[in-house]
Amino acid sequence: HGTNVKAGSEIAKLLDHMARSSLPPGQLGDISYLLKDRYEADLRQRLDGAKFVPDLLALESFAKDATPAEKERYVVMPYNREAYRPLAQKLQLYPGQPRASRKGLILTRDPRSKLPLALVDRRQAEDLLPEAEIWRQTPGQELRAARPGESCDSACKRSEMRCEQRQLEYANKCEALKSHFPCEDGCGHQVGAEIPAYVHDKSRDTALQCLVTDE
């Protein structure tokens, strides 16, 4: 384990359930399948004809009556980052943030039914989810910069506007923050309820950075 993983902790128990490679160091074989074009094509092929389910209850129901052939194909289920933690815990995935994802797509297995499962971020779904399940940025949405120490709700109220929590995620990008703040020291990834944010306090180790988060 890493130095920040204590024996007996929840993370240590999670790691104990993960598969470990038995290959000698440096013996990974042909990894050309990871090249972008080939990798993207393989993902599309895997998900071609996948069954869509809206949530875990629907997944459980489908698994009960799935044919042997259906059990070999991926099941697609949507998620959004704000609600990812409880979903990950039920699927026995790392609960902090989406890991091993590709443009919001996570390939795993349902720990109960063992069905291949593709989790798809509603905001990055492209053509992987039904239209009604996709979350998009509201047309005409305005992004405003709050004052130092000011909450989003307060900044919106001051401008006679209102904040939408779902839309705030579209400010959680370096490009969006740079359009409103100087971000002198670039962008960084951190964890915190106040993020996305620009750090104006020069006494902090993240001073003058624009911060985004995956949690």
PDB file of C-alpha atoms in Angstrom:
ATOM      1  CA  HIS A   1       0.000   0.000   0.000  1.00  0.00           C
ATOM      2  CA  GLY A   2       0.997   3.640  -0.356  1.00  0.00           C
ATOM      3  CA  THR A   3       2.220   5.556   2.641  1.00  0.00           C
ATOM      4  CA  ASN A   4      -1.147   7.296   3.013  1.00  0.00           C
ATOM      5  CA  VAL A   5      -3.124   4.034   3.193  1.00  0.00           C
ATOM      6  CA  LYS A   6      -3.311   2.620   6.710  1.00  0.00           C
ATOM      7  CA  ALA A   7      -3.710  -1.105   7.291  1.00  0.00           C
ATOM      8  CA  GLY A   8      -7.289  -1.982   8.165  1.00  0.00           C
ATOM      9  CA  SER A   9      -8.703   1.278   6.791  1.00  0.00           C
ATOM     10  CA  GLU A  10     -11.673   1.321   4.416  1.00  0.00           C
ATOM     11  CA  ILE A  11      -9.376   2.197   1.498  1.00  0.00           C
ATOM     12  CA  ALA A  12      -7.039  -0.677   2.405  1.00  0.00           C
ATOM     13  CA  LYS A  13      -9.979  -3.090   2.459  1.00  0.00           C
ATOM     14  CA  LEU A  14     -11.087  -1.779  -0.930  1.00  0.00           C
ATOM     15  CA  LEU A  15      -7.613  -2.290  -2.377  1.00  0.00           C
ATOM     16  CA  ASP A  16      -7.548  -5.870  -1.051  1.00  0.00           C
ATOM     17  CA  HIS A  17     -10.513  -6.686  -3.301  1.00  0.00           C
ATOM     18  CA  MET A  18      -8.783  -5.387  -6.430  1.00  0.00           C
ATOM     19  CA  ALA A  19      -7.008  -7.639  -8.903  1.00  0.00           C
ATOM     20  CA  ARG A  20      -3.215  -7.493  -8.900  1.00  0.00           C
ATOM     21  CA  SER A  21      -1.017  -7.977 -11.926  1.00  0.00           C
ATOM     22  CA  SER A  22       1.254 -11.023 -11.868  1.00  0.00           C
ATOM     23  CA  LEU A  23       3.324  -9.837 -14.831  1.00  0.00           C
ATOM     24  CA  PRO A  24       7.040  -9.162 -14.273  1.00  0.00           C
ATOM     25  CA  PRO A  25       8.015  -5.476 -14.247  1.00  0.00           C
ATOM     26  CA  GLY A  26       8.173  -4.066 -17.766  1.00  0.00           C
ATOM     27  CA  GLN A  27       6.365  -7.045 -19.314  1.00  0.00           C
ATOM     28  CA  LEU A  28       3.095  -5.475 -20.324  1.00  0.00           C
ATOM     29  CA  GLY A  29       3.055  -6.956 -23.822  1.00  0.00           C
ATOM     30  CA  ASP A  30       1.452  -5.156 -26.745  1.00  0.00           C
ATOM     31  CA  ILE A  31      -0.266  -2.042 -25.440  1.00  0.00           C
ATOM     32  CA  SER A  32      -1.038  -0.498 -28.822  1.00  0.00           C
ATOM     33  CA  TYR A  33      -4.726  -0.962 -27.978  1.00  0.00           C
ATOM     34  CA  LEU A  34      -4.327   2.109 -25.755  1.00  0.00           C
ATOM     35  CA  LEU A  35      -3.632   4.369 -28.738  1.00  0.00           C
ATOM     36  CA  LYS A  36      -6.458   6.914 -28.937  1.00  0.00           C
ATOM     37  CA  ASP A  37      -8.186   5.914 -32.187  1.00  0.00           C
ATOM     38  CA  ARG A  38      -8.012   2.196 -31.479  1.00  0.00           C
ATOM     39  CA  TYR A  39      -9.057   2.674 -27.863  1.00  0.00           C
ATOM     40  CA  GLU A  40     -12.063   4.825 -28.784  1.00  0.00           C
ATOM     41  CA  ALA A  41     -13.163   2.342 -31.444  1.00  0.00           C
ATOM     42  CA  ASP A  42     -12.894  -0.523 -28.952  1.00  0.00           C
ATOM     43  CA  LEU A  43     -15.045   1.354 -26.417  1.00  0.00           C
ATOM     44  CA  ARG A  44     -17.722   1.977 -29.032  1.00  0.00           C
ATOM     45  CA  GLN A  45     -17.704  -1.677 -30.044  1.00  0.00           C
ATOM     46  CA  ARG A  46     -18.058  -2.823 -26.446  1.00  0.00           C
ATOM     47  CA  LEU A  47     -21.046  -0.570 -25.869  1.00  0.00           C
ATOM     48  CA  ASP A  48     -22.776  -1.275 -29.174  1.00  0.00           C
ATOM     49  CA  GLY A  49     -26.212  -2.665 -28.349  1.00  0.00           C
ATOM     50  CA  ALA A  50     -25.764  -2.139 -24.608  1.00  0.00           C
ATOM     51  CA  LYS A  51     -28.833  -2.271 -22.372  1.00  0.00           C
ATOM     52  CA  PHE A  52     -29.744   1.048 -20.709  1.00  0.00           C
ATOM     53  CA  VAL A  53     -30.919   1.142 -17.084  1.00  0.00           C
ATOM     54  CA  PRO A  54     -31.633   4.398 -15.211  1.00  0.00           C
ATOM     55  CA  ASP A  55     -30.505   3.307 -11.753  1.00  0.00           C
ATOM     56  CA  LEU A  56     -29.391   0.453  -9.485  1.00  0.00           C
ATOM     57  CA  LEU A  57     -32.936  -0.781  -8.892  1.00  0.00           C
ATOM     58  CA  ALA A  58     -33.476  -1.175 -12.611  1.00  0.00           C
ATOM     59  CA  LEU A  59     -30.095  -2.894 -12.891  1.00  0.00           C
ATOM     60  CA  GLU A  60     -31.070  -5.384 -10.195  1.00  0.00           C
ATOM     61  CA  SER A  61     -34.393  -6.082 -11.921  1.00  0.00           C
ATOM     62  CA  PHE A  62     -32.730  -6.594 -15.303  1.00  0.00           C
ATOM     63  CA  ALA A  63     -30.087  -8.904 -13.831  1.00  0.00           C
ATOM     64  CA  LYS A  64     -32.731 -11.297 -12.448  1.00  0.00           C
ATOM     65  CA  ASP A  65     -34.154 -12.144 -15.871  1.00  0.00           C
ATOM     66  CA  ALA A  66     -31.135 -11.525 -18.111  1.00  0.00           C
ATOM     67  CA  THR A  67     -30.326 -14.284 -20.583  1.00  0.00           C
ATOM     68  CA  PRO A  68     -26.785 -15.755 -20.735  1.00  0.00           C
ATOM     69  CA  ALA A  69     -26.139 -13.682 -23.865  1.00  0.00           C
ATOM     70  CA  GLU A  70     -27.380 -10.482 -22.178  1.00  0.00           C
ATOM     71  CA  LYS A  71     -25.116 -11.139 -19.203  1.00  0.00           C
ATOM     72  CA  GLU A  72     -22.101 -10.937 -21.506  1.00  0.00           C
ATOM     73  CA  ARG A  73     -22.985  -7.481 -22.842  1.00  0.00           C
ATOM     74  CA  TYR A  74     -22.496  -4.159 -21.107  1.00  0.00           C
ATOM     75  CA  VAL A  75     -25.281  -2.415 -19.249  1.00  0.00           C
ATOM     76  CA  VAL A  76     -25.180   1.397 -19.430  1.00  0.00           C
ATOM     77  CA  MET A  77     -26.198   3.455 -16.399  1.00  0.00           C
ATOM     78  CA  PRO A  78     -25.972   7.258 -15.950  1.00  0.00           C
ATOM     79  CA  TYR A  79     -24.363   9.083 -13.056  1.00  0.00           C
ATOM     80  CA  ASN A  80     -23.502  12.649 -12.114  1.00  0.00           C
ATOM     81  CA  ARG A  81     -20.460  13.696 -10.113  1.00  0.00           C
ATOM     82  CA  GLU A  82     -22.429  15.221  -7.226  1.00  0.00           C
ATOM     83  CA  ALA A  83     -24.133  11.883  -6.482  1.00  0.00           C
ATOM     84  CA  TYR A  84     -21.180   9.645  -7.327  1.00  0.00           C
ATOM     85  CA  ARG A  85     -19.992   8.814  -3.785  1.00  0.00           C
ATOM     86  CA  PRO A  86     -23.030   6.761  -2.609  1.00  0.00           C
ATOM     87  CA  LEU A  87     -23.244   5.063  -6.002  1.00  0.00           C
ATOM     88  CA  ALA A  88     -19.555   4.120  -5.890  1.00  0.00           C
ATOM     89  CA  GLN A  89     -19.922   2.686  -2.392  1.00  0.00           C
ATOM     90  CA  LYS A  90     -22.748   0.413  -3.523  1.00  0.00           C
ATOM     91  CA  LEU A  91     -20.679  -0.722  -6.515  1.00  0.00           C
ATOM     92  CA  GLN A  92     -17.584  -1.211  -4.333  1.00  0.00           C
ATOM     93  CA  LEU A  93     -15.618   1.429  -6.236  1.00  0.00           C
ATOM     94  CA  TYR A  94     -13.305   4.070  -4.808  1.00  0.00           C
ATOM     95  CA  PRO A  95     -15.850   6.473  -3.275  1.00  0.00           C
ATOM     96  CA  GLY A  96     -14.011   9.794  -3.397  1.00  0.00           C
ATOM     97  CA  GLN A  97     -14.153  10.618  -7.088  1.00  0.00           C
ATOM     98  CA  PRO A  98     -14.589   8.865 -10.439  1.00  0.00           C
ATOM     99  CA  ARG A  99     -11.356   6.952 -11.085  1.00  0.00           C
ATOM    100  CA  ALA A 100     -10.116   5.279 -14.277  1.00  0.00           C
ATOM    101  CA  SER A 101     -12.653   7.197 -16.344  1.00  0.00           C
ATOM    102  CA  ARG A 102     -12.430   8.205 -19.996  1.00  0.00           C
ATOM    103  CA  LYS A 103     -14.491  11.307 -20.795  1.00  0.00           C
ATOM    104  CA  GLY A 104     -16.861  10.432 -17.970  1.00  0.00           C
ATOM    105  CA  LEU A 105     -17.075   6.742 -18.922  1.00  0.00           C
ATOM    106  CA  ILE A 106     -16.194   4.091 -16.326  1.00  0.00           C
ATOM    107  CA  LEU A 107     -16.155   0.378 -17.172  1.00  0.00           C
ATOM    108  CA  THR A 108     -16.685  -1.924 -14.198  1.00  0.00           C
ATOM    109  CA  ARG A 109     -18.897  -4.811 -13.020  1.00  0.00           C
ATOM    110  CA  ASP A 110     -21.895  -4.916 -10.768  1.00  0.00           C
ATOM    111  CA  PRO A 111     -20.542  -6.700  -7.652  1.00  0.00           C
ATOM    112  CA  ARG A 112     -23.815  -8.581  -7.115  1.00  0.00           C
ATOM    113  CA  SER A 113     -24.839  -9.799 -10.550  1.00  0.00           C
ATOM    114  CA  LYS A 114     -21.331  -9.600 -12.103  1.00  0.00           C
ATOM    115  CA  LEU A 115     -22.863  -7.919 -15.154  1.00  0.00           C
ATOM    116  CA  PRO A 116     -20.447  -5.730 -17.151  1.00  0.00           C
ATOM    117  CA  LEU A 117     -21.424  -2.165 -16.270  1.00  0.00           C
ATOM    118  CA  ALA A 118     -20.650   1.122 -18.040  1.00  0.00           C
ATOM    119  CA  LEU A 119     -21.197   4.211 -15.910  1.00  0.00           C
ATOM    120  CA  VAL A 120     -21.723   7.311 -18.058  1.00  0.00           C
ATOM    121  CA  ASP A 121     -21.472  10.891 -16.795  1.00  0.00           C
ATOM    122  CA  ARG A 122     -24.691  12.694 -17.753  1.00  0.00           C
ATOM    123  CA  ARG A 123     -22.698  15.820 -18.688  1.00  0.00           C
ATOM    124  CA  GLN A 124     -20.292  13.969 -20.988  1.00  0.00           C
ATOM    125  CA  ALA A 125     -22.696  11.430 -22.412  1.00  0.00           C
ATOM    126  CA  GLU A 126     -22.492  12.405 -26.099  1.00  0.00           C
ATOM    127  CA  ASP A 127     -24.528   9.646 -27.805  1.00  0.00           C
ATOM    128  CA  LEU A 128     -24.115   7.043 -25.050  1.00  0.00           C
ATOM    129  CA  LEU A 129     -27.331   7.888 -23.194  1.00  0.00           C
ATOM    130  CA  PRO A 130     -30.938   8.524 -24.225  1.00  0.00           C
ATOM    131  CA  GLU A 131     -31.527  12.212 -24.922  1.00  0.00           C
ATOM    132  CA  ALA A 132     -33.727  12.632 -21.842  1.00  0.00           C
ATOM    133  CA  GLU A 133     -30.885  11.454 -19.570  1.00  0.00           C
ATOM    134  CA  ILE A 134     -28.275  13.934 -20.830  1.00  0.00           C
ATOM    135  CA  TRP A 135     -27.515  17.110 -18.870  1.00  0.00           C
ATOM    136  CA  ARG A 136     -26.409  20.104 -20.941  1.00  0.00           C
ATOM    137  CA  GLN A 137     -25.411  23.657 -20.174  1.00  0.00           C
ATOM    138  CA  THR A 138     -28.431  25.964 -20.271  1.00  0.00           C
ATOM    139  CA  PRO A 139     -28.336  28.240 -23.344  1.00  0.00           C
ATOM    140  CA  GLY A 140     -27.746  31.856 -22.401  1.00  0.00           C
ATOM    141  CA  GLN A 141     -26.387  30.959 -18.987  1.00  0.00           C
ATOM    142  CA  GLU A 142     -24.230  33.703 -17.444  1.00  0.00           C
ATOM    143  CA  LEU A 143     -21.164  33.014 -15.343  1.00  0.00           C
ATOM    144  CA  ARG A 144     -20.352  35.745 -12.813  1.00  0.00           C
ATOM    145  CA  ALA A 145     -17.304  36.214 -10.594  1.00  0.00           C
ATOM    146  CA  ALA A 146     -18.004  36.468  -6.873  1.00  0.00           C
ATOM    147  CA  ARG A 147     -16.078  38.763  -4.569  1.00  0.00           C
ATOM    148  CA  PRO A 148     -13.404  37.323  -2.235  1.00  0.00           C
ATOM    149  CA  GLY A 149     -15.141  35.240   0.423  1.00  0.00           C
ATOM    150  CA  GLU A 150     -18.555  35.684  -1.174  1.00  0.00           C
ATOM    151  CA  SER A 151     -20.788  32.684  -1.786  1.00  0.00           C
ATOM    152  CA  CYS A 152     -22.231  31.847  -5.183  1.00  0.00           C
ATOM    153  CA  ASP A 153     -25.757  32.459  -3.923  1.00  0.00           C
ATOM    154  CA  SER A 154     -24.793  35.876  -2.583  1.00  0.00           C
ATOM    155  CA  ALA A 155     -23.055  36.862  -5.825  1.00  0.00           C
ATOM    156  CA  CYS A 156     -26.071  35.836  -7.870  1.00  0.00           C
ATOM    157  CA  LYS A 157     -28.490  37.659  -5.577  1.00  0.00           C
ATOM    158  CA  ARG A 158     -26.367  40.806  -5.829  1.00  0.00           C
ATOM    159  CA  SER A 159     -26.762  40.624  -9.617  1.00  0.00           C
ATOM    160  CA  GLU A 160     -30.504  39.929  -9.280  1.00  0.00           C
ATOM    161  CA  MET A 161     -29.975  36.416 -10.588  1.00  0.00           C
ATOM    162  CA  ARG A 162     -30.197  32.952  -9.073  1.00  0.00           C
ATOM    163  CA  CYS A 163     -27.711  30.079  -8.957  1.00  0.00           C
ATOM    164  CA  GLU A 164     -28.492  26.624 -10.269  1.00  0.00           C
ATOM    165  CA  GLN A 165     -26.453  23.913  -8.585  1.00  0.00           C
ATOM    166  CA  ARG A 166     -26.560  21.650 -11.617  1.00  0.00           C
ATOM    167  CA  GLN A 167     -25.211  24.428 -13.843  1.00  0.00           C
ATOM    168  CA  LEU A 168     -22.386  25.311 -11.445  1.00  0.00           C
ATOM    169  CA  GLU A 169     -20.522  22.245 -12.694  1.00  0.00           C
ATOM    170  CA  TYR A 170     -19.856  24.058 -15.965  1.00  0.00           C
ATOM    171  CA  ALA A 171     -17.778  26.591 -14.002  1.00  0.00           C
ATOM    172  CA  ASN A 172     -15.662  23.709 -12.687  1.00  0.00           C
ATOM    173  CA  LYS A 173     -13.279  24.011 -15.619  1.00  0.00           C
ATOM    174  CA  CYS A 174     -10.002  25.834 -15.940  1.00  0.00           C
ATOM    175  CA  GLU A 175     -11.081  27.610 -19.129  1.00  0.00           C
ATOM    176  CA  ALA A 176     -14.259  28.928 -17.501  1.00  0.00           C
ATOM    177  CA  LEU A 177     -12.400  30.288 -14.463  1.00  0.00           C
ATOM    178  CA  LYS A 178      -9.699  31.897 -16.606  1.00  0.00           C
ATOM    179  CA  SER A 179     -12.367  33.892 -18.408  1.00  0.00           C
ATOM    180  CA  HIS A 180     -13.195  35.668 -15.117  1.00  0.00           C
ATOM    181  CA  PHE A 181     -10.040  35.488 -12.969  1.00  0.00           C
ATOM    182  CA  PRO A 182      -6.337  36.121 -13.667  1.00  0.00           C
ATOM    183  CA  CYS A 183      -5.214  32.630 -12.478  1.00  0.00           C
ATOM    184  CA  GLU A 184      -1.612  33.897 -12.392  1.00  0.00           C
ATOM    185  CA  ASP A 185      -0.215  30.538 -11.250  1.00  0.00           C
ATOM    186  CA  GLY A 186      -2.401  28.449 -13.512  1.00  0.00           C
ATOM    187  CA  CYS A 187      -5.007  25.893 -12.495  1.00  0.00           C
ATOM    188  CA  GLY A 188      -4.897  23.160  -9.883  1.00  0.00           C
ATOM    189  CA  HIS A 189      -6.993  20.238  -8.642  1.00  0.00           C
ATOM    190  CA  GLN A 190      -8.092  20.306  -5.013  1.00  0.00           C
ATOM    191  CA  VAL A 191     -10.915  19.020  -2.806  1.00  0.00           C
ATOM    192  CA  GLY A 192     -13.323  21.301  -0.994  1.00  0.00           C
ATOM    193  CA  ALA A 193     -16.918  22.501  -0.888  1.00  0.00           C
ATOM    194  CA  GLU A 194     -15.811  26.008  -1.949  1.00  0.00           C
ATOM    195  CA  ILE A 195     -14.368  24.809  -5.265  1.00  0.00           C
ATOM    196  CA  PRO A 196     -14.451  25.913  -8.104  1.00  0.00           C
ATOM    197  CA  ALA A 197     -12.662  29.031  -6.898  1.00  0.00           C
ATOM    198  CA  TYR A 198      -9.828  31.506  -7.445  1.00  0.00           C
ATOM    199  CA  VAL A 199      -7.417  31.770  -4.487  1.00  0.00           C
ATOM    200  CA  HIS A 200      -6.780  35.468  -3.903  1.00  0.00           C
ATOM    201  CA  ASP A 201      -5.164  34.931  -0.455  1.00  0.00           C
ATOM    202  CA  LYS A 202      -1.404  35.080  -1.090  1.00  0.00           C
ATOM    203  CA  SER A 203      -0.624  33.336   2.208  1.00  0.00           C
ATOM    204  CA  ARG A 204      -2.044  30.028   0.991  1.00  0.00           C
ATOM    205  CA  ASP A 205       0.022  27.401  -0.816  1.00  0.00           C
ATOM    206  CA  THR A 206      -2.463  27.516  -3.697  1.00  0.00           C
ATOM    207  CA  ALA A 207      -2.306  31.327  -3.924  1.00  0.00           C
ATOM    208  CA  LEU A 208      -3.230  32.908  -7.270  1.00  0.00           C
ATOM    209  CA  GLN A 209      -4.417  29.582  -8.680  1.00  0.00           C
ATOM    210  CA  CYS A 210      -7.795  28.740 -10.137  1.00  0.00           C
ATOM    211  CA  LEU A 211      -8.967  25.536  -8.492  1.00  0.00           C
ATOM    212  CA  VAL A 212     -11.221  22.852  -9.909  1.00  0.00           C
ATOM    213  CA  THR A 213     -12.264  19.589  -8.308  1.00  0.00           C
ATOM    214  CA  ASP A 214     -13.293  16.024  -9.104  1.00  0.00           C
ATOM    215  CA  GLU A 215     -15.162  15.595  -5.804  1.00  0.00           C
TER     216      GLU A 215
END
